[in-house]
């Protein structure tokens, strides 16, 4: 760690931290998307129906994992980050050491408990969703919960210091291992298994009553092999952070502890961590559990629709799904929906990074009572969020199928595109909700995100049940429920953030101008894609129209004078850019 910790904290600004986390998140999500796309194509080599069902099995594995992983890791890293940031603002450096010391045994204990729960619950869950072949993947995913808890010990500490690099690096390492190891094993298992199945009628020397059962078991084993890369990646992520924590540059100098007031006792520190972590963790847990319940509802509603209204449901897809196995049709639709979800999550990952970086910055400003710095932090978070999510969301709405087809093939891409059009609007609110709730926690309203998410998730589950059960809407109903729920979180959350912080963001600069430019961007994307498709290959046309739309978006932002001089100076060669834009009167 640098010689002067206060200088270190001030230099590690929100924008720098957000940039580091954003870059890592983009890498992580792109690699994650490559993982899912390549996995889908591996299964697609053996049949289009296997591609959809394989993706569905992958989604099934996460449905129990995510709530348990959230329970184990969500609240405490954020609580550690917030309390460390608060302690540094108050120059209580001995508390920083105590917070880190107290958090270690808790994370280890929670990791072991949630690992055991994942293993036990999996056997019951596969019966509930009527998909027994998901059990292999679920068991293989369980170890990553324990490793994830070990990782969280260090991420919360570094983030509290507003040093996002260790977290960013560990995430890239984790997903890199996941992609290389997971895809390699998935292909090897699927290829060797299919060869044996076609030659001898067995799968790794196991016999089955029929071909469909043998093929489904092989698919389940291959998905489990792919998921093993996630657990191994988590282990490598922990090793990376452990090494970095031992490096001198990431440690306090002794003089700061000598000049600090005495730390709180272990009991006081643990109680403070619990008081901070429980509402934060419960908020994340509510989202995860409700998401799992939501998936159970969606799959069961789709399953019942397949069983009771098969002909009417198949008619919605113009006969393209008539030859698919009826028993796996509901999983196929869920898998196709997850294609769209994967694309949407690339956008929400960026704002998750903004939320992670916003927490310590907003906490620091609020603790010091610096209204000017607090308003600046809130404005920066909102502007960055809107600058990225508005054009991306409206772009998904304008050209959903061309975007999906860049990554996925087959009729699954058509199904995904229907949902992605609705997701294009909902992603704007989903993405904005994370940094808004992080800022609420930063200004001391730790309880509010829990309340907002609880109400929103109940709304989402009810609306999804209502819309998905309509045969003509089917899987697209899941996107509609998300839209309504997250509009509620964003609007109400922003109201209370303004009330608590005592400052009002500049909505003209942060939201209205980016929205106007994003609408122009979406219109250009739609028109250029239509024109280019007439004389260019499909993929080339799509990429070109995105580039043209992006250029129009940037020009629109400049013409609307969206950026201030200080914001542009933070860019590489910022002073030179300011000189040019000032002459053109394009600085706000």
Coordinates of C-alpha atoms in Angstrom, one line a residue:
X1 CA 0.0 0.0 0.0
X2 CA 1.2 3.5 -0.7
X3 CA 2.9 5.5 2.0
X4 CA 0.1 7.9 2.6
X5 CA -3.2 6.0 3.0
X6 CA -5.3 9.1 2.9
X7 CA -3.7 10.1 -0.4
X8 CA -4.2 6.6 -1.6
X9 CA -7.9 6.7 -0.8
X10 CA -8.5 10.0 -2.4
X11 CA -6.6 9.1 -5.6
X12 CA -8.6 5.9 -5.9
X13 CA -11.6 7.9 -7.0
X14 CA -15.0 6.5 -7.8
X15 CA -14.4 7.0 -11.5
X16 CA -11.1 5.2 -11.5
X17 CA -12.6 2.3 -9.4
X18 CA -15.7 2.2 -11.6
X19 CA -13.5 2.1 -14.7
X20 CA -11.4 -0.8 -13.4
X21 CA -14.5 -2.7 -12.3
X22 CA -16.3 -2.0 -15.6
X23 CA -13.4 -3.2 -17.7
X24 CA -13.2 -6.4 -15.6
X25 CA -16.9 -6.9 -15.7
X26 CA -17.0 -6.5 -19.5
X27 CA -14.2 -9.1 -19.8
X28 CA -16.0 -11.4 -17.3
X29 CA -19.3 -11.1 -19.1
X30 CA -17.9 -11.4 -22.6
X31 CA -16.0 -14.6 -21.5
X32 CA -19.1 -15.8 -19.7
X33 CA -21.1 -15.2 -22.8
X34 CA -18.5 -17.0 -24.9
X35 CA -18.8 -19.9 -22.3
X36 CA -22.5 -20.2 -22.8
X37 CA -22.5 -19.6 -26.6
X38 CA -19.7 -22.2 -27.1
X39 CA -21.4 -24.6 -24.8
X40 CA -24.6 -24.2 -26.7
X41 CA -22.8 -24.8 -30.0
X42 CA -21.0 -27.9 -28.6
X43 CA -24.5 -29.4 -27.8
X44 CA -25.8 -28.0 -31.1
X45 CA -23.3 -30.2 -32.9
X46 CA -25.4 -33.2 -31.7
X47 CA -28.8 -31.6 -32.3
X48 CA -30.6 -28.3 -32.0
X49 CA -32.9 -29.7 -29.3
X50 CA -29.9 -30.7 -27.2
X51 CA -28.6 -27.1 -27.4
X52 CA -31.8 -25.7 -25.8
X53 CA -32.1 -28.4 -23.2
X54 CA -28.4 -28.3 -22.3
X55 CA -28.7 -24.5 -21.7
X56 CA -31.9 -25.2 -19.6
X57 CA -30.0 -27.7 -17.5
X58 CA -27.2 -25.2 -16.9
X59 CA -29.9 -22.7 -15.7
X60 CA -31.4 -25.3 -13.4
X61 CA -28.1 -25.8 -11.7
X62 CA -27.9 -22.1 -10.8
X63 CA -31.4 -21.9 -9.3
X64 CA -30.5 -23.4 -5.9
X65 CA -26.9 -22.2 -6.1
X66 CA -27.6 -18.5 -6.4
X67 CA -29.7 -18.1 -3.3
X68 CA -27.3 -20.2 -1.2
X69 CA -24.3 -18.3 -2.6
X70 CA -26.0 -15.1 -1.9
X71 CA -26.8 -16.2 1.7
X72 CA -23.1 -17.1 2.2
X73 CA -21.5 -14.0 0.5
X74 CA -23.8 -11.2 -0.3
X75 CA -24.2 -9.2 2.9
X76 CA -20.8 -9.5 4.6
X77 CA -18.5 -8.3 1.7
X78 CA -20.6 -5.2 1.3
X79 CA -20.7 -4.7 5.0
X80 CA -17.0 -5.1 5.3
X81 CA -16.5 -2.6 2.4
X82 CA -18.8 -0.1 4.0
X83 CA -17.4 -0.3 7.5
X84 CA -13.8 -0.1 6.3
X85 CA -14.5 2.9 4.1
X86 CA -16.3 4.5 7.1
X87 CA -13.4 3.7 9.4
X88 CA -10.8 5.2 7.1
X89 CA -12.9 8.4 6.8
X90 CA -12.8 8.6 10.6
X91 CA -9.1 7.6 10.7
X92 CA -9.9 4.5 12.8
X93 CA -7.2 2.3 11.2
X94 CA -7.1 -0.3 13.9
X95 CA -10.7 -1.0 13.3
X96 CA -9.8 -1.8 9.7
X97 CA -7.6 -4.6 10.9
X98 CA -10.2 -5.8 13.4
X99 CA -13.0 -5.9 10.8
X100 CA -10.9 -8.1 8.6
X101 CA -9.9 -10.4 11.4
X102 CA -13.4 -10.9 12.7
X103 CA -14.9 -11.6 9.2
X104 CA -12.6 -14.5 8.3
X105 CA -14.1 -17.3 10.6
X106 CA -17.7 -16.2 9.6
X107 CA -17.0 -16.6 5.9
X108 CA -15.4 -20.0 6.3
X109 CA -18.3 -21.2 8.5
X110 CA -21.0 -19.9 6.1
X111 CA -19.2 -21.5 3.2
X112 CA -19.2 -25.0 4.8
X113 CA -22.8 -24.7 5.8
X114 CA -24.1 -23.5 2.5
X115 CA -22.0 -26.1 0.6
X116 CA -23.7 -28.9 2.6
X117 CA -27.1 -27.3 2.0
X118 CA -26.5 -27.2 -1.7
X119 CA -25.8 -30.9 -1.8
X120 CA -28.8 -31.8 0.3
X121 CA -31.4 -29.5 -1.3
X122 CA -30.4 -30.5 -4.9
X123 CA -31.9 -34.0 -4.6
X124 CA -35.3 -32.5 -3.7
X125 CA -35.2 -29.6 -6.1
X126 CA -34.8 -31.8 -9.2
X127 CA -38.0 -33.5 -8.3
X128 CA -39.8 -30.2 -7.9
X129 CA -38.8 -28.9 -11.3
X130 CA -39.3 -32.4 -12.9
X131 CA -35.8 -32.4 -14.3
X132 CA -33.7 -35.3 -12.8
X133 CA -30.8 -34.9 -15.2
X134 CA -29.9 -31.5 -13.5
X135 CA -28.6 -33.2 -10.4
X136 CA -25.1 -33.9 -11.7
X137 CA -24.5 -30.2 -12.5
X138 CA -25.9 -29.0 -9.2
X139 CA -23.6 -31.3 -7.2
X140 CA -20.6 -30.2 -9.2
X141 CA -21.4 -26.5 -8.6
X142 CA -21.6 -26.9 -4.8
X143 CA -17.8 -26.5 -4.1
X144 CA -17.8 -23.1 -5.7
X145 CA -19.9 -21.8 -2.8
X146 CA -17.2 -22.6 -0.3
X147 CA -14.4 -21.1 -2.5
X148 CA -16.6 -18.1 -3.1
X149 CA -16.8 -17.4 0.6
X150 CA -13.0 -17.5 0.9
X151 CA -12.8 -15.1 -2.0
X152 CA -15.3 -12.7 -0.3
X153 CA -12.9 -12.3 2.7
X154 CA -10.5 -10.3 0.6
X155 CA -12.8 -8.6 -1.9
X156 CA -14.8 -6.7 0.8
X157 CA -11.5 -5.6 2.3
X158 CA -10.0 -4.3 -0.9
X159 CA -13.2 -2.6 -2.0
X160 CA -13.5 -0.8 1.3
X161 CA -10.1 0.7 0.6
X162 CA -11.5 1.8 -2.8
X163 CA -8.9 -0.4 -4.5
X164 CA -10.9 -2.3 -7.1
X165 CA -8.0 -3.9 -8.9
X166 CA -7.6 -7.1 -6.8
X167 CA -11.3 -7.8 -7.1
X168 CA -11.2 -7.1 -10.9
X169 CA -8.2 -9.3 -11.4
X170 CA -9.6 -12.2 -9.4
X171 CA -12.8 -12.1 -11.4
X172 CA -11.0 -12.3 -14.7
X173 CA -8.9 -15.2 -13.4
X174 CA -12.0 -17.0 -12.2
X175 CA -13.9 -16.7 -15.5
X176 CA -10.8 -17.5 -17.6
X177 CA -10.4 -20.8 -15.8
X178 CA -14.1 -21.5 -16.1
X179 CA -14.1 -21.0 -19.8
X180 CA -11.0 -23.0 -20.7
X181 CA -11.5 -25.9 -18.2
X182 CA -15.3 -26.1 -18.4
X183 CA -15.7 -26.0 -22.2
X184 CA -12.8 -28.5 -22.7
X185 CA -14.4 -31.0 -20.3
X186 CA -17.9 -30.5 -21.7
X187 CA -16.8 -31.2 -25.2
X188 CA -14.7 -34.3 -24.3
X189 CA -17.5 -35.8 -22.3
X190 CA -20.1 -35.1 -24.9
X191 CA -18.0 -36.3 -27.8
X192 CA -16.8 -39.5 -26.3
X193 CA -20.2 -40.2 -24.8
X194 CA -22.1 -39.8 -28.1
X195 CA -19.6 -42.0 -29.9
X196 CA -20.1 -44.8 -27.4
X197 CA -23.8 -44.3 -27.4
X198 CA -24.1 -44.6 -31.1
X199 CA -21.7 -47.5 -31.3
X200 CA -22.6 -49.6 -28.3
X201 CA -25.9 -48.1 -26.9
X202 CA -24.2 -47.3 -23.6
X203 CA -22.9 -44.2 -21.9
X204 CA -19.6 -44.7 -20.1
X205 CA -20.5 -48.4 -19.7
X206 CA -23.9 -47.6 -18.2
X207 CA -27.0 -49.2 -19.8
X208 CA -30.4 -47.5 -20.1
X209 CA -33.9 -48.5 -21.0
X210 CA -34.1 -46.3 -24.1
X211 CA -32.1 -44.0 -26.2
X212 CA -33.7 -40.8 -24.9
X213 CA -32.8 -41.6 -21.3
X214 CA -29.2 -42.4 -22.3
X215 CA -28.9 -39.2 -24.3
X216 CA -30.4 -37.1 -21.4
X217 CA -28.0 -38.6 -18.9
X218 CA -25.0 -37.9 -21.1
X219 CA -26.2 -34.3 -21.6
X220 CA -26.5 -34.0 -17.8
X221 CA -23.0 -35.3 -17.3
X222 CA -21.6 -33.0 -19.9
X223 CA -23.2 -30.0 -18.3
X224 CA -21.8 -31.1 -15.0
X225 CA -18.3 -31.2 -16.6
X226 CA -18.8 -27.7 -17.9
X227 CA -19.8 -26.5 -14.5
X228 CA -16.8 -28.0 -12.8
X229 CA -14.8 -25.2 -14.5
X230 CA -16.7 -22.8 -12.3
X231 CA -15.7 -24.5 -9.0
X232 CA -12.1 -24.7 -10.2
X233 CA -12.1 -21.1 -11.3
X234 CA -13.3 -20.0 -7.8
X235 CA -10.4 -21.8 -6.3
X236 CA -7.9 -20.0 -8.5
X237 CA -9.6 -16.7 -7.8
X238 CA -9.0 -17.3 -4.0
X239 CA -5.4 -18.1 -4.6
X240 CA -4.9 -14.9 -6.6
X241 CA -6.4 -12.7 -3.8
X242 CA -4.5 -14.6 -1.1
X243 CA -1.2 -13.8 -2.9
X244 CA -2.1 -10.2 -3.5
X245 CA -3.0 -9.7 0.2
X246 CA 0.5 -10.7 1.2
X247 CA 2.1 -8.1 -1.1
X248 CA 3.4 -5.0 0.6
X249 CA 1.7 -2.5 -1.7
X250 CA -1.7 -3.7 -0.4
X251 CA -0.9 -3.4 3.3
X252 CA -1.1 -0.5 5.8
X253 CA 2.1 1.0 7.1
X254 CA 2.6 0.5 10.9
X255 CA 2.5 4.3 11.6
X256 CA -1.2 4.4 10.8
X257 CA -2.0 1.9 13.5
X258 CA 0.2 3.7 16.0
X259 CA -1.6 7.0 15.5
X260 CA -5.1 5.4 15.4
X261 CA -7.5 5.2 18.3
X262 CA -8.1 1.8 19.8
X263 CA -10.2 -0.6 17.8
X264 CA -13.6 -1.8 19.0
X265 CA -13.6 -5.2 20.7
X266 CA -14.2 -8.4 18.6
X267 CA -17.7 -8.6 20.0
X268 CA -18.5 -5.0 19.1
X269 CA -17.1 -5.3 15.7
X270 CA -18.9 -8.6 15.0
X271 CA -22.2 -7.0 16.2
X272 CA -21.6 -4.0 14.0
X273 CA -20.9 -6.3 11.0
X274 CA -24.1 -8.3 11.7
X275 CA -26.1 -5.1 12.0
X276 CA -24.8 -3.9 8.7
X277 CA -24.7 -7.2 6.8
X278 CA -28.0 -8.7 7.7
X279 CA -30.3 -6.2 5.9
X280 CA -27.9 -6.1 2.9
X281 CA -27.6 -9.9 2.7
X282 CA -31.4 -10.3 3.1
X283 CA -32.0 -7.9 0.3
X284 CA -29.8 -9.9 -2.0
X285 CA -31.2 -13.2 -0.7
X286 CA -34.8 -12.0 -1.3
X287 CA -33.9 -11.4 -4.9
X288 CA -32.2 -14.8 -5.3
X289 CA -34.9 -16.8 -3.6
X290 CA -37.7 -15.0 -5.4
X291 CA -35.7 -15.6 -8.7
X292 CA -35.6 -19.3 -7.8
X293 CA -39.3 -19.4 -6.9
X294 CA -40.0 -17.4 -10.1
X295 CA -38.1 -20.1 -12.2
X296 CA -40.0 -22.9 -10.5
X297 CA -43.3 -21.1 -11.2
X298 CA -42.3 -20.4 -14.9
X299 CA -41.2 -24.0 -15.5
X300 CA -44.2 -25.5 -13.9
X301 CA -46.6 -23.2 -15.7
X302 CA -44.8 -24.0 -19.0
X303 CA -44.9 -27.7 -18.2
X304 CA -48.6 -27.6 -17.5
X305 CA -49.1 -25.7 -20.7
X306 CA -47.2 -28.3 -22.7
X307 CA -49.3 -31.1 -21.1
X308 CA -52.7 -29.4 -21.3
X309 CA -52.4 -27.0 -24.3
X310 CA -49.7 -28.5 -26.4
X311 CA -51.2 -27.8 -29.8
X312 CA -52.0 -24.2 -29.0
X313 CA -48.5 -23.6 -27.5
X314 CA -46.8 -25.2 -30.6
X315 CA -48.9 -23.0 -32.8
X316 CA -47.2 -19.9 -31.4
X317 CA -43.9 -21.1 -32.9
X318 CA -45.3 -21.8 -36.4
X319 CA -44.6 -25.5 -36.3
X320 CA -40.8 -25.1 -35.6
X321 CA -41.0 -27.0 -32.3
X322 CA -43.4 -29.8 -33.4
X323 CA -40.6 -32.4 -33.5
X324 CA -39.1 -31.7 -30.1
X325 CA -39.6 -34.1 -27.2
X326 CA -42.6 -33.0 -25.3
X327 CA -41.0 -33.9 -21.9
X328 CA -38.2 -31.4 -22.5
X329 CA -40.1 -28.6 -24.3
X330 CA -40.5 -26.5 -21.1
X331 CA -36.8 -26.7 -20.5
X332 CA -36.1 -25.8 -24.1
X333 CA -38.2 -22.6 -23.8
X334 CA -36.4 -21.7 -20.6
X335 CA -33.0 -22.4 -22.2
X336 CA -34.0 -20.1 -25.1
X337 CA -35.1 -17.4 -22.7
X338 CA -31.7 -17.7 -21.0
X339 CA -30.0 -16.8 -24.3
X340 CA -31.7 -13.4 -24.0
X341 CA -30.9 -13.2 -20.3
X342 CA -27.2 -13.8 -21.0
X343 CA -27.1 -10.8 -23.4
X344 CA -29.1 -8.6 -20.9
X345 CA -26.7 -9.5 -18.1
X346 CA -23.8 -8.1 -20.0
X347 CA -25.4 -4.7 -19.5
X348 CA -26.4 -5.1 -15.9
X349 CA -22.8 -6.3 -15.1
X350 CA -21.5 -2.8 -15.8
X351 CA -23.9 -1.2 -13.4
X352 CA -23.1 -3.8 -10.8
X353 CA -19.5 -2.5 -11.1
X354 CA -20.8 1.0 -10.6
X355 CA -22.7 0.0 -7.5
X356 CA -19.6 -1.8 -6.1
X357 CA -17.5 1.4 -6.6
X358 CA -20.2 3.7 -5.5
X359 CA -20.6 2.2 -2.0
X360 CA -17.3 3.3 -0.5
X361 CA -17.2 6.6 -2.3
X362 CA -20.8 7.6 -1.2
X363 CA -20.2 6.3 2.3
X364 CA -17.0 8.3 2.6
X365 CA -18.6 11.6 1.5
X366 CA -21.7 11.0 3.6
X367 CA -19.7 10.1 6.7
X368 CA -17.7 13.4 6.4
X369 CA -20.8 15.4 5.8
X370 CA -19.5 16.7 2.5
X371 CA -22.7 17.6 0.5
X372 CA -20.8 18.8 -2.6
X373 CA -18.7 15.6 -2.8
X374 CA -21.9 13.5 -2.1
X375 CA -23.8 15.2 -4.9
X376 CA -20.9 14.8 -7.3
X377 CA -20.7 11.1 -6.5
X378 CA -24.4 10.5 -7.0
X379 CA -24.4 12.5 -10.3
X380 CA -21.4 10.5 -11.6
X381 CA -23.0 7.2 -10.7
X382 CA -26.3 8.1 -12.4
X383 CA -24.7 9.5 -15.5
X384 CA -22.4 6.5 -16.0
X385 CA -25.3 4.2 -15.5
X386 CA -27.5 6.0 -18.0
X387 CA -24.8 6.5 -20.6
X388 CA -24.3 2.8 -20.8
X389 CA -27.7 1.3 -20.2
X390 CA -30.0 3.6 -22.2
X391 CA -28.4 3.1 -25.7
X392 CA -27.9 -0.6 -25.0
X393 CA -31.5 -1.2 -23.8
X394 CA -33.0 0.8 -26.6
X395 CA -30.7 -1.0 -29.1
X396 CA -31.9 -4.4 -27.8
X397 CA -35.5 -3.2 -28.3
X398 CA -34.8 -1.9 -31.9
X399 CA -32.9 -4.9 -33.3
X400 CA -33.3 -7.9 -30.9
X401 CA -33.0 -10.8 -33.5
X402 CA -29.9 -9.5 -35.3
X403 CA -28.1 -9.2 -31.9
X404 CA -29.1 -12.6 -30.7
X405 CA -28.2 -14.2 -34.0
X406 CA -24.7 -12.9 -33.7
X407 CA -24.2 -15.3 -30.8
X408 CA -26.8 -18.1 -31.2
X409 CA -28.1 -20.1 -34.1
X410 CA -31.2 -22.2 -34.7
X411 CA -34.8 -21.5 -33.8
X412 CA -33.8 -20.8 -30.2
X413 CA -32.5 -17.4 -31.3
X414 CA -35.9 -16.5 -32.6
X415 CA -37.6 -17.4 -29.3
X416 CA -34.9 -15.5 -27.4
X417 CA -35.4 -12.4 -29.6
X418 CA -39.1 -12.2 -28.7
X419 CA -38.2 -11.9 -25.0
X420 CA -35.1 -9.7 -25.7
X421 CA -37.3 -6.9 -27.2
X422 CA -39.1 -6.5 -23.9
X423 CA -35.9 -7.0 -21.9
X424 CA -34.5 -4.0 -23.9
X425 CA -36.7 -1.7 -21.9
X426 CA -36.6 -3.6 -18.6
X427 CA -32.8 -3.8 -18.6
X428 CA -32.7 0.0 -18.2
X429 CA -34.5 -0.2 -14.8
X430 CA -32.8 -3.5 -13.7
X431 CA -29.4 -2.0 -14.4
X432 CA -30.2 1.3 -12.6
X433 CA -31.6 -0.4 -9.5
X434 CA -28.2 -1.8 -8.4
X435 CA -26.3 1.4 -8.1
X436 CA -29.3 3.2 -6.6
X437 CA -29.6 0.6 -3.9
X438 CA -25.9 0.7 -3.3
X439 CA -26.0 4.4 -2.8
X440 CA -29.0 4.0 -0.4
X441 CA -26.8 1.7 1.7
X442 CA -23.9 4.2 1.4
X443 CA -26.0 7.0 3.0
X444 CA -27.1 4.7 5.8
X445 CA -30.5 3.4 4.5
X446 CA -29.3 -0.2 4.8
X447 CA -32.8 -1.4 5.4
X448 CA -34.5 0.1 2.4
X449 CA -33.2 -2.1 -0.5
X450 CA -34.5 -5.1 1.4
X451 CA -38.0 -3.6 1.6
X452 CA -38.0 -2.5 -2.0
X453 CA -36.8 -5.8 -3.4
X454 CA -39.2 -7.8 -1.2
X455 CA -42.2 -5.9 -2.6
X456 CA -40.8 -5.9 -6.2
X457 CA -40.1 -9.7 -6.2
X458 CA -43.6 -10.5 -5.0
X459 CA -44.9 -8.3 -7.8
X460 CA -42.6 -10.1 -10.3
X461 CA -43.6 -13.6 -9.3
X462 CA -47.3 -12.8 -9.4
X463 CA -47.1 -11.0 -12.8
X464 CA -44.9 -13.8 -14.3
X465 CA -47.4 -16.4 -13.2
X466 CA -50.2 -14.3 -14.8
X467 CA -48.5 -13.6 -18.1
X468 CA -46.6 -16.9 -18.6
X469 CA -49.8 -18.8 -18.2
X470 CA -51.2 -17.0 -21.2
X471 CA -50.4 -19.4 -24.0
X472 CA -49.9 -16.7 -26.6
X473 CA -47.4 -14.9 -24.4
X474 CA -45.7 -18.0 -22.7
X475 CA -42.0 -17.4 -21.9
X476 CA -42.1 -13.7 -22.9
X477 CA -44.2 -13.1 -19.8
X478 CA -41.1 -13.4 -17.6
X479 CA -39.7 -10.3 -19.2
X480 CA -42.9 -8.3 -18.6
X481 CA -42.9 -9.1 -14.8
X482 CA -39.3 -7.9 -14.5
X483 CA -40.1 -4.6 -16.2
X484 CA -42.9 -3.7 -13.8
X485 CA -41.0 -4.8 -10.7
X486 CA -37.8 -2.9 -11.4
X487 CA -39.6 0.3 -12.4
X488 CA -41.0 0.3 -8.9
X489 CA -37.5 -0.2 -7.3
X490 CA -35.9 2.6 -9.3
X491 CA -38.6 5.2 -8.8
X492 CA -39.2 4.6 -5.1
X493 CA -35.4 4.0 -4.4
X494 CA -34.4 7.3 -6.1
X495 CA -37.1 9.2 -4.1
X496 CA -35.7 8.0 -0.8
X497 CA -32.1 8.5 -1.9
X498 CA -32.7 12.2 -2.6
X499 CA -34.6 12.5 0.7
X500 CA -31.9 10.9 2.8
X501 CA -28.8 12.4 1.1
X502 CA -30.4 15.9 1.1
X503 CA -29.1 16.6 -2.4
X504 CA -30.9 16.5 -5.8
X505 CA -29.1 15.0 -8.8
X506 CA -28.9 16.9 -12.1
X507 CA -31.4 14.8 -14.0
X508 CA -31.1 16.8 -17.2
X509 CA -27.4 15.9 -17.5
X510 CA -27.5 12.5 -16.0
X511 CA -30.7 11.1 -17.6
X512 CA -32.7 13.3 -20.0
X513 CA -29.8 14.1 -22.4
X514 CA -28.5 10.5 -22.6
X515 CA -32.1 9.3 -23.1
X516 CA -32.7 11.6 -26.1
X517 CA -29.4 10.5 -27.6
X518 CA -30.2 6.9 -27.0
X519 CA -33.5 7.2 -28.8
X520 CA -31.7 8.6 -31.8
X521 CA -29.2 5.7 -31.5
X522 CA -32.0 3.1 -31.5
X523 CA -33.7 4.7 -34.5
X524 CA -30.4 4.7 -36.5
X525 CA -29.8 1.1 -35.6
X526 CA -33.2 0.0 -36.9
X527 CA -33.0 1.9 -40.1
X528 CA -29.4 1.1 -41.0
X529 CA -29.9 -2.6 -40.2
X530 CA -32.9 -2.7 -42.5
X531 CA -30.9 -1.0 -45.3
X532 CA -27.6 -2.9 -44.9
X533 CA -29.4 -6.3 -44.8
X534 CA -30.4 -5.8 -48.5
X535 CA -26.8 -5.9 -49.8
X536 CA -24.5 -7.2 -47.0
X537 CA -24.1 -10.5 -45.2
X538 CA -26.3 -10.7 -42.0
X539 CA -23.5 -10.6 -39.4
X540 CA -21.6 -7.8 -41.3
X541 CA -24.8 -5.8 -41.5
X542 CA -25.6 -6.2 -37.8
X543 CA -22.1 -5.2 -36.7
X544 CA -21.9 -2.3 -39.1
X545 CA -25.3 -0.9 -38.0
X546 CA -24.2 -1.1 -34.3
X547 CA -21.1 0.8 -35.1
X548 CA -23.0 3.5 -37.1
X549 CA -25.6 3.8 -34.3
X550 CA -22.9 4.1 -31.7
X551 CA -21.3 6.9 -33.7
X552 CA -24.6 8.8 -33.9
X553 CA -25.0 8.3 -30.2
X554 CA -21.7 9.9 -29.3
X555 CA -22.3 12.8 -31.7
X556 CA -25.7 13.3 -30.2
X557 CA -24.2 13.4 -26.7
X558 CA -21.7 16.0 -27.8
X559 CA -24.3 18.2 -29.6
X560 CA -26.4 18.1 -26.5
X561 CA -23.4 19.2 -24.4
X562 CA -23.8 16.3 -22.0
X563 CA -20.2 16.2 -20.7
X564 CA -18.5 18.8 -18.4
X565 CA -14.9 20.0 -18.8
X566 CA -13.8 18.1 -15.7
X567 CA -15.4 14.8 -16.9
X568 CA -13.6 15.0 -20.2
X569 CA -10.2 15.8 -18.6
X570 CA -10.4 12.5 -16.8
X571 CA -10.1 10.7 -20.2
X572 CA -6.7 9.9 -21.8
X573 CA -5.5 13.0 -23.6
X574 CA -8.5 14.8 -21.9
X575 CA -6.9 18.2 -22.0
X576 CA -6.4 18.1 -25.7
X577 CA -10.0 16.9 -26.2
X578 CA -11.3 19.7 -24.0
X579 CA -9.4 22.3 -26.2
X580 CA -11.0 20.9 -29.4
X581 CA -14.5 20.6 -28.0
X582 CA -14.4 24.0 -26.4
X583 CA -13.7 25.6 -29.8
X584 CA -16.7 23.8 -31.2
X585 CA -18.9 24.8 -28.1
X586 CA -19.6 21.2 -27.3
X587 CA -18.8 21.2 -23.6
X588 CA -21.7 21.5 -21.0

